[in-house]
XYZ file of N, CA, C and O in Angstrom:
316
model
N -15.241 -83.871 -132.415
C -15.000 -84.770 -133.541
C -15.444 -84.125 -134.853
O -14.763 -84.257 -135.854
N -16.562 -83.415 -134.814
C -17.059 -82.753 -136.019
C -16.091 -81.658 -136.466
O -15.811 -81.526 -137.648
N -15.545 -80.936 -135.496
C -14.589 -79.878 -135.823
C -13.342 -80.473 -136.480
O -12.801 -79.899 -137.424
N -12.900 -81.610 -135.989
C -11.728 -82.275 -136.579
C -12.012 -82.709 -138.017
O -11.157 -82.568 -138.888
N -13.207 -83.233 -138.263
C -13.586 -83.638 -139.623
C -13.612 -82.436 -140.557
O -13.143 -82.512 -141.687
N -14.180 -81.333 -140.077
C -14.240 -80.123 -140.895
C -12.845 -79.579 -141.171
O -12.555 -79.137 -142.278
N -11.977 -79.623 -140.172
C -10.596 -79.161 -140.340
C -9.874 -80.026 -141.362
O -9.172 -79.515 -142.236
N -10.039 -81.334 -141.271
C -9.403 -82.253 -142.208
C -9.911 -82.016 -143.629
O -9.125 -81.983 -144.578
N -11.218 -81.810 -143.775
C -11.790 -81.542 -145.099
C -11.228 -80.243 -145.672
O -10.905 -80.170 -146.862
N -11.072 -79.233 -144.832
C -10.521 -77.950 -145.281
C -9.068 -78.102 -145.713
O -8.665 -77.591 -146.760
N -8.280 -78.825 -144.937
C -6.873 -79.041 -145.275
C -6.757 -79.817 -146.588
O -5.942 -79.478 -147.453
N -7.596 -80.828 -146.762
C -7.565 -81.610 -148.002
C -7.939 -80.730 -149.199
O -7.338 -80.831 -150.266
N -8.923 -79.868 -149.028
C -9.344 -78.963 -150.101
C -8.211 -77.996 -150.455
O -7.932 -77.745 -151.619
N -7.528 -77.478 -149.436
C -6.419 -76.552 -149.667
C -5.277 -77.251 -150.408
O -4.665 -76.663 -151.306
N -4.985 -78.482 -150.028
C -3.934 -79.240 -150.714
C -4.304 -79.493 -152.170
O -3.457 -79.393 -153.058
N -5.566 -79.800 -152.413
C -6.019 -80.036 -153.777
C -5.939 -78.749 -154.600
O -5.527 -78.776 -155.766
N -6.299 -77.617 -154.004
C -6.192 -76.332 -154.696
C -4.746 -76.051 -155.084
O -4.460 -75.647 -156.218
N -3.820 -76.301 -154.159
C -2.400 -76.070 -154.434
C -1.898 -76.976 -155.558
O -1.171 -76.535 -156.449
N -2.305 -78.225 -155.538
C -1.918 -79.171 -156.595
C -2.433 -78.696 -157.949
O -1.693 -78.698 -158.947
N -3.696 -78.278 -158.008
C -4.280 -77.795 -159.260
C -3.562 -76.545 -159.755
O -3.283 -76.417 -160.951
N -3.234 -75.642 -158.842
C -2.508 -74.427 -159.221
C -1.156 -74.785 -159.839
O -0.754 -74.225 -160.856
N -0.461 -75.733 -159.230
C 0.842 -76.168 -159.735
C 0.716 -76.798 -161.117
O 1.522 -76.520 -162.016
N -0.296 -77.633 -161.317
C -0.499 -78.276 -162.618
C -0.829 -77.249 -163.702
O -0.353 -77.364 -164.841
N -1.626 -76.251 -163.364
C -1.981 -75.213 -164.332
C -0.747 -74.381 -164.687
O -0.488 -74.104 -165.859
N 0.046 -74.028 -163.683
C 1.281 -73.265 -163.943
C 2.247 -74.071 -164.810
O 2.956 -73.505 -165.637
N 2.255 -75.383 -164.637
C 3.129 -76.247 -165.436
C 2.757 -76.221 -166.914
O 3.580 -76.563 -167.770
N 1.531 -75.807 -167.223
C 1.092 -75.684 -168.622
C 1.539 -74.365 -169.247
O 1.212 -74.081 -170.393
N 2.265 -73.542 -168.472
C 2.815 -72.320 -169.036
C 2.149 -71.032 -168.579
O 2.542 -69.957 -169.010
N 1.156 -71.134 -167.717
C 0.524 -69.927 -167.189
C 1.376 -69.386 -166.053
O 1.822 -70.141 -165.210
N 1.608 -68.064 -166.057
C 2.521 -67.509 -165.059
C 1.920 -67.511 -163.659
O 2.639 -67.578 -162.675
N 0.598 -67.464 -163.565
C -0.028 -67.474 -162.255
C -1.401 -68.129 -162.344
O -2.069 -68.032 -163.365
N -1.793 -68.793 -161.284
C -3.114 -69.420 -161.223
C -3.553 -69.492 -159.766
O -2.762 -69.830 -158.895
N -4.814 -69.172 -159.541
C -5.407 -69.297 -158.218
C -6.656 -70.156 -158.364
O -7.523 -69.861 -159.184
N -6.724 -71.221 -157.599
C -7.856 -72.140 -157.651
C -8.603 -72.076 -156.323
O -7.992 -72.164 -155.259
N -9.914 -71.915 -156.410
C -10.766 -71.929 -155.220
C -11.844 -72.986 -155.428
O -12.650 -72.887 -156.354
N -11.818 -73.989 -154.582
C -12.800 -75.076 -154.666
C -13.908 -74.808 -153.649
O -13.640 -74.635 -152.466
N -15.140 -74.778 -154.145
C -16.297 -74.617 -153.271
C -17.167 -75.854 -153.360
O -16.867 -76.789 -154.100
N -18.240 -75.860 -152.606
C -19.131 -77.023 -152.632
C -19.786 -77.193 -153.990
O -20.047 -78.301 -154.424
N -20.037 -76.064 -154.684
C -20.757 -76.134 -155.949
C -19.898 -76.093 -157.192
O -20.410 -76.206 -158.302
N -18.590 -75.907 -157.029
C -17.763 -75.842 -158.217
C -16.367 -75.337 -157.937
O -15.954 -75.201 -156.783
N -15.658 -75.039 -159.022
C -14.270 -74.607 -158.940
C -14.108 -73.297 -159.709
O -14.531 -73.202 -160.864
N -13.499 -72.309 -159.074
C -13.142 -71.063 -159.744
C -11.639 -71.072 -159.973
O -10.873 -71.367 -159.053
N -11.237 -70.746 -161.202
C -9.824 -70.703 -161.551
C -9.524 -69.315 -162.108
O -10.079 -68.916 -163.121
N -8.656 -68.583 -161.423
C -8.219 -67.275 -161.895
C -6.823 -67.466 -162.478
O -5.923 -67.960 -161.799
N -6.668 -67.111 -163.751
C -5.424 -67.380 -164.460
C -4.796 -66.067 -164.922
O -5.479 -65.198 -165.457
N -3.482 -65.948 -164.708
C -2.750 -64.741 -165.061
C -2.461 -64.634 -166.539
O -1.346 -64.902 -166.976
N -3.455 -64.266 -167.302
C -3.294 -64.028 -168.729
C -4.359 -63.038 -169.178
O -5.481 -63.075 -168.681
N -3.982 -62.160 -170.088
C -4.947 -61.155 -170.539
C -6.035 -61.788 -171.404
O -7.203 -61.460 -171.300
N -5.619 -62.682 -172.284
C -6.560 -63.368 -173.162
C -6.275 -64.862 -173.112
O -5.138 -65.276 -172.940
N -7.319 -65.639 -173.301
C -7.170 -67.080 -173.240
C -7.801 -67.712 -174.476
O -8.928 -67.392 -174.824
N -7.048 -68.604 -175.094
C -7.587 -69.306 -176.257
C -8.490 -70.438 -175.793
O -8.449 -70.862 -174.629
N -9.296 -70.937 -176.708
C -10.163 -72.077 -176.395
C -9.320 -73.286 -176.013
O -9.684 -74.058 -175.127
N -8.173 -73.443 -176.676
C -7.284 -74.578 -176.374
C -6.742 -74.492 -174.942
O -6.700 -75.493 -174.225
N -6.376 -73.280 -174.517
C -5.870 -73.102 -173.154
C -6.969 -73.376 -172.126
O -6.731 -74.032 -171.110
N -8.163 -72.903 -172.404
C -9.290 -73.149 -171.497
C -9.579 -74.640 -171.407
O -9.857 -75.172 -170.321
N -9.473 -75.337 -172.523
C -9.699 -76.784 -172.550
C -8.648 -77.510 -171.720
O -8.962 -78.468 -171.009
N -7.401 -77.046 -171.790
C -6.333 -77.655 -170.984
C -6.636 -77.510 -169.497
O -6.480 -78.471 -168.731
N -7.068 -76.319 -169.096
C -7.384 -76.083 -167.684
C -8.577 -76.937 -167.255
O -8.561 -77.565 -166.194
N -9.604 -76.971 -168.091
C -10.770 -77.810 -167.772
C -10.375 -79.272 -167.611
O -10.855 -79.954 -166.709
N -9.485 -79.751 -168.479
C -9.043 -81.144 -168.408
C -8.334 -81.419 -167.085
O -8.557 -82.461 -166.452
N -7.493 -80.486 -166.656
C -6.791 -80.660 -165.379
C -7.797 -80.746 -164.239
O -7.727 -81.654 -163.398
N -8.745 -79.821 -164.205
C -9.723 -79.789 -163.111
C -10.590 -81.042 -163.109
O -10.781 -81.669 -162.063
N -11.105 -81.425 -164.269
C -12.004 -82.586 -164.307
C -11.255 -83.901 -164.079
O -11.829 -84.844 -163.538
N -9.979 -83.965 -164.468
C -9.192 -85.181 -164.225
C -8.827 -85.343 -162.751
O -8.760 -86.458 -162.243
N -8.570 -84.219 -162.082
C -8.057 -84.257 -160.707
C -9.139 -84.135 -159.635
O -8.845 -84.310 -158.452
N -10.366 -83.789 -160.040
C -11.451 -83.630 -159.068
C -12.675 -84.412 -159.545
O -12.667 -84.991 -160.626
N -13.721 -84.372 -158.744
C -14.984 -85.008 -159.113
C -15.925 -84.032 -159.814
O -17.068 -84.371 -160.100
N -15.461 -82.817 -160.079
C -16.303 -81.808 -160.717
C -16.386 -82.023 -162.224
O -15.452 -82.521 -162.846
N -17.507 -81.608 -162.788
C -17.714 -81.645 -164.237
C -17.272 -80.304 -164.826
O -17.161 -79.313 -164.112
N -17.098 -80.274 -166.136
C -16.682 -79.035 -166.799
C -17.675 -77.897 -166.538
O -17.276 -76.734 -166.423
N -18.951 -78.222 -166.422
C -19.969 -77.192 -166.178
C -19.860 -76.590 -164.778
O -20.464 -75.549 -164.509
N -19.082 -77.224 -163.896
C -18.890 -76.730 -162.533
C -17.668 -75.825 -162.419
O -17.353 -75.335 -161.336
N -16.953 -75.622 -163.536
C -15.687 -74.883 -163.512
C -15.865 -73.506 -164.152
O -16.425 -73.390 -165.235
N -15.380 -72.494 -163.464
C -15.404 -71.132 -163.989
C -13.951 -70.658 -164.115
O -13.211 -70.648 -163.126
N -13.554 -70.286 -165.340
C -12.192 -69.824 -165.593
C -12.235 -68.321 -165.822
O -12.979 -67.836 -166.673
N -11.415 -67.598 -165.061
C -11.409 -66.139 -165.123
C -10.000 -65.665 -165.476
O -9.090 -65.775 -164.657
N -9.793 -65.161 -166.709
C -8.479 -64.608 -167.042
C -8.337 -63.202 -166.468
O -9.310 -62.459 -166.357
N -7.134 -62.852 -166.047
C -6.883 -61.480 -165.583
C -5.452 -61.109 -165.954
O -4.601 -61.965 -166.155
N -5.216 -59.822 -166.045
C -3.863 -59.342 -166.268
C -3.737 -57.970 -165.637
O -4.541 -57.119 -165.796
C-alpha cells in the first residue's frame, strides 16, 4: 500500500511538472524543464538572458499552480 501511495505521488508530481512546463512555454519560452522536489521547484528555461519581467511571469505560474512560495523557486536560464 505504501508503494502504491509513493507511485501515485510520483505520477502526480510528474503531471504537475509537465503542466508547468507547458504553461511556461505558452509564455513564449522555447524550452522549459521543471523539477519539483520536497523543498522547492527548479525551473530551467531555454533563454540566454532573462528579464525581471520574464522571471516574474515564471514565478507567478509556479506559485499559482503549486503550494510553493516564490522563495522556494529557482529559475536557471540556459542557452
